[in-house]
Every structure is written in C-alpha cells, then in structure tokens.
Short mmCIF file of C-alpha atoms and ligand atoms in Angstrom, two decimals:
data_model
loop_
_atom_site.label_atom_id
_atom_site.label_comp_id
_atom_site.label_asym_id
_atom_site.label_seq_id
_atom_site.Cartn_x
_atom_site.Cartn_y
_atom_site.Cartn_z
CA MET A 291 112.50 135.79 75.56
CA THR A 292 110.92 135.35 78.99
CA GLU A 293 112.01 132.48 81.22
CA PRO A 294 109.34 129.73 81.73
CA LYS A 295 107.60 129.93 85.14
CA VAL A 296 109.20 127.51 87.66
CA VAL A 297 106.67 126.07 90.09
CA ASN A 298 107.76 123.99 93.04
CA ILE A 299 105.36 121.99 95.24
CA THR A 300 104.88 124.70 97.86
CA ARG A 301 104.00 127.25 95.23
CA HIS A 302 101.64 124.77 93.51
CA ILE A 303 99.79 124.03 96.73
CA TYR A 304 99.64 127.73 97.51
CA GLU A 305 98.17 128.52 94.08
CA GLU A 306 95.73 125.55 94.23
CA GLN A 307 94.61 126.70 97.72
CA ARG A 308 93.86 130.17 96.50
CA LYS A 309 91.49 128.69 93.94
CA TYR A 310 90.05 125.98 96.30
CA PRO A 311 90.60 126.93 99.87
CA LEU A 312 90.68 123.31 101.12
CA ALA A 313 93.51 123.28 103.49
CA THR A 314 95.59 125.62 105.60
CA GLY A 315 99.35 126.22 105.65
CA GLY A 316 99.63 123.16 107.83
CA PHE A 317 98.90 120.98 104.87
CA SER A 318 101.75 122.30 102.77
CA GLY A 319 104.01 121.86 105.79
CA LEU A 320 102.91 118.23 106.04
CA LEU A 321 103.70 117.68 102.39
CA SER A 322 107.10 119.34 102.48
CA ASP A 323 108.13 117.21 105.51
CA LEU A 324 107.09 114.17 103.53
CA MET A 325 108.95 115.33 100.37
CA LEU A 326 112.13 115.84 102.40
CA ALA A 327 111.97 112.18 103.45
CA CYS A 328 111.31 111.14 99.87
CA LYS A 329 114.26 113.16 98.57
CA MET A 330 116.45 111.29 101.09
CA ILE A 331 114.95 107.91 100.01
CA SER A 332 115.64 108.90 96.37
CA ARG A 333 119.26 109.54 97.15
CA GLU A 334 119.61 106.15 98.84
CA VAL A 335 117.81 104.44 95.99
CA ASN A 336 120.29 106.00 93.61
CA LYS A 337 123.16 104.67 95.73
CA ALA A 338 121.66 101.15 95.95
CA GLY A 339 123.77 99.87 93.05
CA LEU A 340 126.92 100.80 94.92
CA ILE A 341 126.00 98.66 97.93
CA ASP A 342 128.63 96.10 97.25
CA ILE A 343 131.17 98.84 97.17
CA LEU A 344 129.96 101.00 100.00
CA GLY A 345 128.84 98.22 102.39
CA LYS A 346 126.17 95.61 102.66
CA THR A 347 123.02 95.39 104.72
CA GLY A 348 123.77 94.30 108.23
CA GLU A 349 127.15 95.95 108.23
CA VAL A 350 127.95 98.86 110.51
CA ASN A 351 128.45 102.28 108.90
CA VAL A 352 130.95 104.90 109.92
CA GLN A 353 128.67 106.41 112.54
CA GLY A 354 128.49 102.98 114.16
CA GLU A 355 124.84 102.53 113.05
CA GLU A 356 123.49 99.36 111.44
CA VAL A 357 123.02 99.82 107.68
CA ALA A 358 119.36 99.20 107.13
CA LYS A 359 117.70 97.49 104.22
CA LEU A 360 116.39 99.99 101.79
CA ASP A 361 112.68 99.35 102.61
CA THR A 362 113.38 99.60 106.32
CA TYR A 363 115.38 102.78 105.69
CA ALA A 364 112.48 104.26 103.70
CA HIS A 365 110.06 103.48 106.48
CA ASN A 366 112.30 105.01 109.15
CA ARG A 367 112.93 108.13 107.11
CA ILE A 368 109.22 108.81 106.69
CA HIS A 369 108.40 107.94 110.26
CA GLN A 370 111.06 110.24 111.64
CA ALA A 371 110.22 113.10 109.25
CA MET A 372 106.58 112.96 110.10
CA ASP A 373 106.20 112.24 113.77
CA HIS A 374 107.09 115.73 115.19
CA GLY A 375 105.80 118.27 112.65
CA GLY A 376 102.52 118.75 114.52
CA HIS A 377 100.51 117.91 111.41
CA LEU A 378 99.55 114.32 112.18
CA CYS A 379 97.53 112.52 114.84
CA VAL A 380 98.44 108.95 113.76
CA MET A 381 100.30 107.08 110.96
CA ALA A 382 100.26 103.60 109.50
CA SER A 383 102.88 101.96 107.29
CA GLU A 384 102.68 98.88 105.13
CA GLU A 385 105.92 97.78 106.88
CA VAL A 386 104.37 97.82 110.41
CA ALA A 387 101.53 95.74 111.71
CA ASP A 388 99.97 98.30 114.07
CA PRO A 389 99.07 101.97 113.93
CA ILE A 390 102.05 104.26 114.65
CA PRO A 391 101.08 106.85 117.35
CA ILE A 392 102.55 110.33 117.55
CA PRO A 393 104.82 110.37 120.67
CA LYS A 394 103.41 112.11 123.74
CA GLU A 395 106.01 114.93 123.70
CA PHE A 396 104.99 116.17 120.23
CA SER A 397 101.90 118.13 119.47
CA LYS A 398 99.13 116.36 117.46
CA GLY A 399 97.66 117.62 114.20
CA ARG A 400 94.39 116.91 112.38
CA TYR A 401 95.72 114.72 109.54
CA VAL A 402 96.24 110.96 109.22
CA LEU A 403 98.99 109.47 107.03
CA LEU A 404 99.08 106.01 105.55
CA PHE A 405 102.11 105.00 103.47
CA ASP A 406 103.91 102.24 101.64
CA PRO A 407 107.50 103.37 102.16
CA LEU A 408 109.06 101.46 99.29
CA ASP A 409 106.72 99.60 96.98
CA GLY A 410 108.04 97.10 94.51
CA SER A 411 110.99 96.30 96.76
CA SER A 412 111.62 92.98 94.99
CA ASN A 413 112.94 95.10 92.11
CA ILE A 414 115.57 97.01 94.08
CA ASP A 415 118.50 94.83 93.25
CA SER A 416 117.87 94.92 89.51
CA ASN A 417 117.76 98.76 89.27
CA VAL A 418 114.10 98.74 88.20
CA GLY A 419 111.91 101.69 89.24
CA ILE A 420 110.32 101.52 92.71
CA GLY A 421 108.24 104.05 94.65
CA THR A 422 106.67 105.45 97.78
CA ILE A 423 102.89 105.69 97.92
CA PHE A 424 100.86 107.72 100.41
CA SER A 425 97.33 108.61 101.40
CA ILE A 426 96.19 111.45 103.65
CA HIS A 427 92.90 111.75 105.57
CA ARG A 428 91.47 114.20 107.99
CA LYS A 429 90.97 113.13 111.64
CA VAL A 430 87.36 112.14 112.23
CA SER A 431 87.42 110.69 115.73
CA ASP A 432 86.72 113.14 118.58
CA ALA A 433 87.82 111.24 121.70
CA GLY A 434 91.08 113.27 122.04
CA PRO A 435 94.10 114.55 120.11
CA ASP A 436 95.40 111.01 119.29
CA GLY A 437 94.27 109.37 116.04
CA THR A 438 92.47 106.07 116.31
CA MET A 439 91.65 103.10 114.13
CA GLN A 440 88.49 105.01 113.07
CA ASP A 441 90.79 107.68 111.54
CA LEU A 442 92.85 105.14 109.69
CA LEU A 443 90.01 102.97 108.34
CA GLN A 444 88.29 105.56 106.13
CA THR A 445 86.98 105.03 102.64
CA GLY A 446 89.03 106.34 99.69
CA THR A 447 86.43 108.96 98.91
CA ARG A 448 87.43 110.76 102.13
CA GLN A 449 91.14 111.18 101.16
CA VAL A 450 92.21 114.78 101.17
CA CYS A 451 95.41 113.96 99.29
CA ALA A 452 97.16 110.99 97.71
CA GLY A 453 100.36 110.64 95.80
CA TYR A 454 103.43 108.64 94.91
CA VAL A 455 107.12 109.32 94.38
CA PHE A 456 108.54 107.18 91.54
CA TYR A 457 112.26 106.51 91.83
CA GLY A 458 112.96 105.81 88.15
CA ALA A 459 115.33 107.24 85.49
CA SER A 460 114.40 110.50 87.24
CA THR A 461 112.49 110.95 90.50
CA VAL A 462 108.92 112.02 89.86
CA PHE A 463 106.30 113.09 92.39
CA VAL A 464 102.57 112.76 91.44
CA TYR A 465 99.81 113.97 93.69
CA THR A 466 96.22 115.04 93.93
CA THR A 467 94.12 117.00 96.43
CA GLY A 468 91.00 116.40 94.38
CA GLN A 469 91.61 119.16 91.86
CA GLY A 470 93.25 117.09 89.18
CA THR A 471 96.58 115.12 89.16
CA ALA A 472 99.85 116.97 88.84
CA ALA A 473 103.37 115.69 88.34
CA PHE A 474 106.70 117.16 89.44
CA THR A 475 110.23 116.07 88.59
CA LEU A 476 113.09 116.29 91.10
CA ASP A 477 115.81 118.56 89.88
CA PRO A 478 118.70 117.13 91.91
CA SER A 479 120.92 120.12 91.25
CA VAL A 480 118.56 122.31 93.31
CA GLY A 481 116.98 119.56 95.40
CA GLU A 482 113.41 120.64 94.48
CA PHE A 483 110.46 118.97 92.79
CA LEU A 484 109.51 121.20 89.85
CA LEU A 485 106.09 121.11 88.16
CA SER A 486 106.32 119.05 84.92
CA SER A 487 102.63 118.28 84.18
CA PRO A 488 99.96 120.43 85.77
CA HIS A 489 97.05 118.24 84.75
CA ILE A 490 97.70 114.65 83.75
CA GLN A 491 94.83 113.33 81.56
CA ILE A 492 94.57 109.62 81.00
CA PRO A 493 93.28 108.55 77.58
CA ARG A 494 89.62 107.24 77.73
CA ARG A 495 90.86 103.98 76.22
CA GLY A 496 94.34 102.63 75.89
CA ARG A 497 96.02 99.76 74.12
CA ILE A 498 98.30 98.45 76.85
CA TYR A 499 97.43 95.82 79.38
CA SER A 500 99.52 95.18 82.49
CA VAL A 501 99.15 92.03 84.61
CA ASN A 502 101.28 89.18 85.95
CA GLU A 503 100.19 86.69 83.35
CA GLY A 504 102.22 84.03 85.15
CA ASN A 505 99.19 83.74 87.46
CA ALA A 506 96.78 83.10 84.54
CA ALA A 507 96.10 79.42 85.32
CA SER A 508 94.58 80.43 88.67
CA TRP A 509 92.56 83.46 87.61
CA ASP A 510 88.79 83.32 87.69
CA ASP A 511 86.89 82.75 84.47
CA ALA A 512 85.90 86.40 83.95
CA THR A 513 89.51 87.53 84.11
CA LYS A 514 90.60 84.77 81.74
CA ARG A 515 87.87 85.77 79.21
CA TYR A 516 88.64 89.41 79.46
CA ILE A 517 92.37 88.93 78.88
CA GLU A 518 91.59 86.57 75.93
CA HIS A 519 89.30 89.37 74.52
CA ILE A 520 92.01 92.09 74.53
CA LYS A 521 94.48 89.69 72.94
CA GLN A 522 92.23 88.94 69.99
CA PHE A 523 93.02 90.39 66.59
CA ASP A 524 90.66 93.19 65.66
CA PRO A 525 92.43 96.29 64.26
CA GLU A 526 89.23 98.31 64.34
CA THR A 527 89.25 98.23 68.12
CA ASN A 528 93.04 98.37 68.39
CA ARG A 529 93.33 94.80 69.42
CA PRO A 530 95.45 92.97 70.37
CA TYR A 531 96.60 95.19 73.18
CA THR A 532 100.32 95.19 73.93
CA LEU A 533 101.67 93.91 77.25
CA ARG A 534 103.81 95.90 79.71
CA TYR A 535 104.40 94.69 83.25
CA VAL A 536 107.17 95.97 85.52
CA GLY A 537 105.99 94.39 88.76
CA SER A 538 106.37 97.72 90.61
CA LEU A 539 102.94 99.22 91.07
CA VAL A 540 104.22 102.81 90.94
CA ALA A 541 106.01 102.18 87.61
CA ASP A 542 103.01 100.35 86.12
CA ILE A 543 100.53 103.04 87.25
CA HIS A 544 102.82 105.91 86.13
CA ARG A 545 102.95 104.44 82.62
CA THR A 546 99.22 103.79 82.68
CA LEU A 547 98.48 107.44 83.68
CA LEU A 548 100.62 108.72 80.83
CA TYR A 549 99.74 106.27 78.01
CA GLY A 550 96.46 104.83 79.13
CA GLY A 551 95.41 101.13 79.20
CA ILE A 552 94.57 98.88 82.08
CA PHE A 553 96.54 97.49 85.08
CA LEU A 554 95.12 94.47 86.79
CA TYR A 555 95.93 92.51 89.93
CA PRO A 556 92.93 90.23 90.12
CA PRO A 557 92.40 87.52 92.72
CA ASP A 558 94.18 84.26 92.09
CA ARG A 559 94.75 80.95 93.97
CA LYS A 560 97.83 82.35 95.78
CA SER A 561 96.09 85.60 96.67
CA PRO A 562 92.35 84.95 96.77
CA LYS A 563 91.53 88.47 97.96
CA GLY A 564 94.04 90.06 95.59
CA LYS A 565 97.64 90.89 96.49
CA LEU A 566 97.64 94.69 96.83
CA ARG A 567 96.68 96.55 100.04
CA LEU A 568 93.56 98.71 99.94
CA LEU A 569 94.81 101.54 102.17
CA TYR A 570 98.43 101.83 101.17
CA GLU A 571 98.21 101.03 97.44
CA ALA A 572 94.79 100.72 95.86
CA ALA A 573 92.93 103.65 97.41
CA PRO A 574 95.60 106.28 96.84
CA MET A 575 96.22 105.08 93.21
CA ALA A 576 92.42 105.09 92.68
CA PHE A 577 92.22 108.74 93.78
CA LEU A 578 95.15 109.77 91.58
CA VAL A 579 93.83 107.91 88.57
CA GLU A 580 90.21 109.10 88.96
CA GLN A 581 91.50 112.69 89.19
CA ALA A 582 93.24 112.15 85.90
CA GLY A 583 89.99 110.97 84.31
CA GLY A 584 90.49 107.21 84.89
CA PHE A 585 88.73 104.65 86.99
CA ALA A 586 89.57 101.98 89.53
CA SER A 587 87.59 98.96 90.48
CA ASN A 588 87.85 95.84 92.60
CA GLY A 589 86.14 94.00 89.70
CA THR A 590 82.67 94.91 90.69
CA ARG A 591 82.89 98.02 92.79
CA ARG A 592 84.54 101.39 92.74
CA ILE A 593 87.74 101.11 94.89
CA MET A 594 87.15 104.63 96.32
CA GLU A 595 83.90 103.41 97.93
CA VAL A 596 85.17 100.18 99.53
CA GLU A 597 84.95 100.45 103.34
CA PRO A 598 88.09 99.14 104.94
CA SER A 599 87.73 96.81 107.93
CA GLU A 600 91.42 96.13 108.62
CA LEU A 601 94.64 98.14 108.25
CA HIS A 602 96.36 95.67 105.99
CA GLN A 603 93.28 94.60 104.03
CA ARG A 604 94.02 93.26 100.52
CA THR A 605 91.91 93.93 97.42
CA PRO A 606 91.85 93.09 93.78
CA LEU A 607 92.74 96.14 91.70
CA ILE A 608 91.68 96.90 88.13
CA ILE A 609 92.70 100.45 87.25
CA GLY A 610 93.36 102.70 84.29
CA SER A 611 91.54 104.10 81.28
CA PRO A 612 87.86 104.31 82.17
CA ASP A 613 86.52 102.47 79.13
CA ASP A 614 88.96 99.62 79.67
CA VAL A 615 88.17 99.20 83.33
CA ARG A 616 84.43 99.27 82.60
CA ASP A 617 84.97 96.56 79.98
CA TYR A 618 86.61 94.37 82.63
CA GLU A 619 83.72 95.00 85.01
CA ALA A 620 81.30 93.93 82.31
CA TYR A 621 83.10 90.58 82.23
CA ALA A 622 83.25 90.35 86.08
CA LEU A 623 79.52 91.15 86.41
CA GLY A 624 78.69 88.42 83.79
CA ARG A 625 77.39 90.98 81.20
CA ARG A 626 79.82 89.77 78.62
P1 AHM B 989 105.34 94.94 97.85
O1 AHM B 989 104.54 95.89 98.60
O2 AHM B 989 105.81 93.75 98.70
O3 AHM B 989 106.51 95.59 97.16
O4 AHM B 989 104.42 94.23 96.75
C1 AHM B 989 103.63 95.01 95.95
C2 AHM B 989 104.09 94.84 94.48
C3 AHM B 989 103.52 95.87 93.61
O5 AHM B 989 104.42 96.97 93.43
C4 AHM B 989 103.33 95.18 92.30
O6 AHM B 989 102.26 95.72 91.55
C5 AHM B 989 103.06 93.80 92.71
O7 AHM B 989 103.56 93.67 94.07
C6 AHM B 989 103.76 92.74 91.90
O8 AHM B 989 103.36 91.47 92.30
P2 AHM B 989 103.80 90.17 91.51
O9 AHM B 989 105.29 90.00 91.70
O10 AHM B 989 103.07 89.07 92.20
O11 AHM B 989 103.41 90.34 90.08
MG1 MG B 990 103.61 97.63 98.51
#
C-alpha cells in the first residue's frame, strides 16, 4: 500500500504557483513567517486554561517580562514575526489605531498585511474556538518603499491572499490566493500544517442560520422578515432552518464553509453600521467564502466591491451559501 501524499503549506503554494504563476518565492516566505506566529499563538491558546496555575495577566514571568493578555500577545507575535522578513511595506492590526510601519532598518517588500490577531476574544476564558484572520494586498502606491494608507485601503477584489487560523479542537488554517479555498490541520507532533481539504466547496443552499438573535428587537424590518421566513415551517424548502451561533466569527464561518447556510451580522441600534470590520474581518472572509462557491454581501452590495474609506470601518456582513445570501438581499432590496 502506498502512503498518502503529505502536503504542507509551502508545498501547496509551490504547486499552486506552478499552475498559476501569481507570486514569487517571497510570497511563500511571507506566509511561512505568518504561520510561525500563528503556531505560537495556537500554543498559547492551548495553555490559556492553565492561566490560573501558570500565572495571571499582569504578573511577571520568569524572564521578568509582563505576561500579556492573549489578544495583545497574538498581536505582538504577528507584528514581530512580520516586520523584518522583507516581504511587507506596511501592516495594520485590528488591535492598533494607526498603520504599523516597517522599521527603517529593515528592507521593505511589496505586500501589505491587515490582520485581526485574535478574533472572538470574548470567548477565550470559556475555551470556545477563536481565530486569527488576515488579508494580503500588493503595494499600489509609488511614492517610495514605505506602504501608505492607499495601500491599506484597497477593495476586497484586490486581495492576493486571505485566510484564517481557527484555534478549535484542532488548529486549522484556511486560505485562498484566488484559486479555490484550501484547509490545513496543524499536526502538533511535527509542528506543520498539513493539507486536509484541497478545495472546500460550500453547498449552494444550507439549512443553518447564524446570528445574534438577542439583537432582534433592534434589527431593521428586512432582517426581521428574512429571519421570520427561514423559521417558518415548510419541509419542501427545508424550513425551519436550525440555529448555530458561537459568537466567534472564525468558528461560525468555518462551520458555514463546511455545512453551508448563512451567517449574519446586520446593523442594529447598538451598531448602526454593523459590528464587524471591513478590512480585518469581512473582506478576507468574503474572499475565502467566494472562492469556495459562496457569497458575501453588506445587505445590498457585494462585500468584495465595497471601497474602504477608513482603516477600522465597520460593515454589516451577510455571508455563506449563495442562494441563502441572495434571498437575504431580496428582502433587503425590498423585492420580497
Ligand atoms: P472582536 O473582534 O472584538 O473579537 O469582535 C468580533 C466578534 C466576532 O468574532 C463575532 O462574530 C462577533 O464579534 C460576535 O459579536 P456579538 O457578541 O455581538 O454577537
Ligand atoms: Mg475581530
């Protein structure tokens, strides 16, 4: 019997690039720097439950360093892994208000990285899955080697890569460079992400909806009517849908990619523009889900085409199986 082929991320990128010569070796270097940081975050997330035993936030560890909160730790790990590799010209993090320049002493590259270091951080203490989300663009400004706001504020359609790492029962990395969406699972015994699904394909229609229904009283009328619709009894159209909501975007999107259905974070009174961030959350997830055959909308427009005007811009996000998201849009556009 022959052994199954084992494909790690480097080999996957190499094989993809032979088929579609999109990027150079620099790109796989960028991704492996990022994955090293994510493996370290994964290790810390796994230890989080031991925090009472090993020491609390604010305490000083054996090296005399402050023990950082997990989301600060995740931000610092990625920042430190990515600022000197020579691949990036600028970064931005959901945790930091302003763009993060590449220090003068390091050479600058032609890529731009936006990341949410630890999304769903309210779930950390309860051992629920959380994740890192990222989005990569090419540098478009030509004033000099440093990246600018113009490089950071690009529409989703211009992403060259997007992905997330899901720290769940196992650690899973899902990414796209525009040639489909592939998933890898971290084998902790060898410290490598190994290919587990070469082409994730989301069902055209699902039967799961995912939304914080606690906000229902302050949704707009279209959202209320759509959610009422999918809860009606009609076995021929597989209704009512069933509800699953983790409250960690990465966990909710991961399930949606695998099983289909719809995830919604619509506007409400507390968050009139939606809660999620366009550049760190919505656009990368939209790219991943579209590459798996799904669709992402802000209610009336394709997320991938929304032009950002600020780094931390928020947006409504309706994402998942294409037929389900189009149904929601029909309500939002007043067609149903
Ligand atoms: P965060 O970036 O502060 O962690 O917030 C984003 C998270 C998402 O992971 C999740 O989809 C959403 O917030 C849940 O919000 P809510 O608790 O309002 O349902
Ligand atoms: Mg977030």
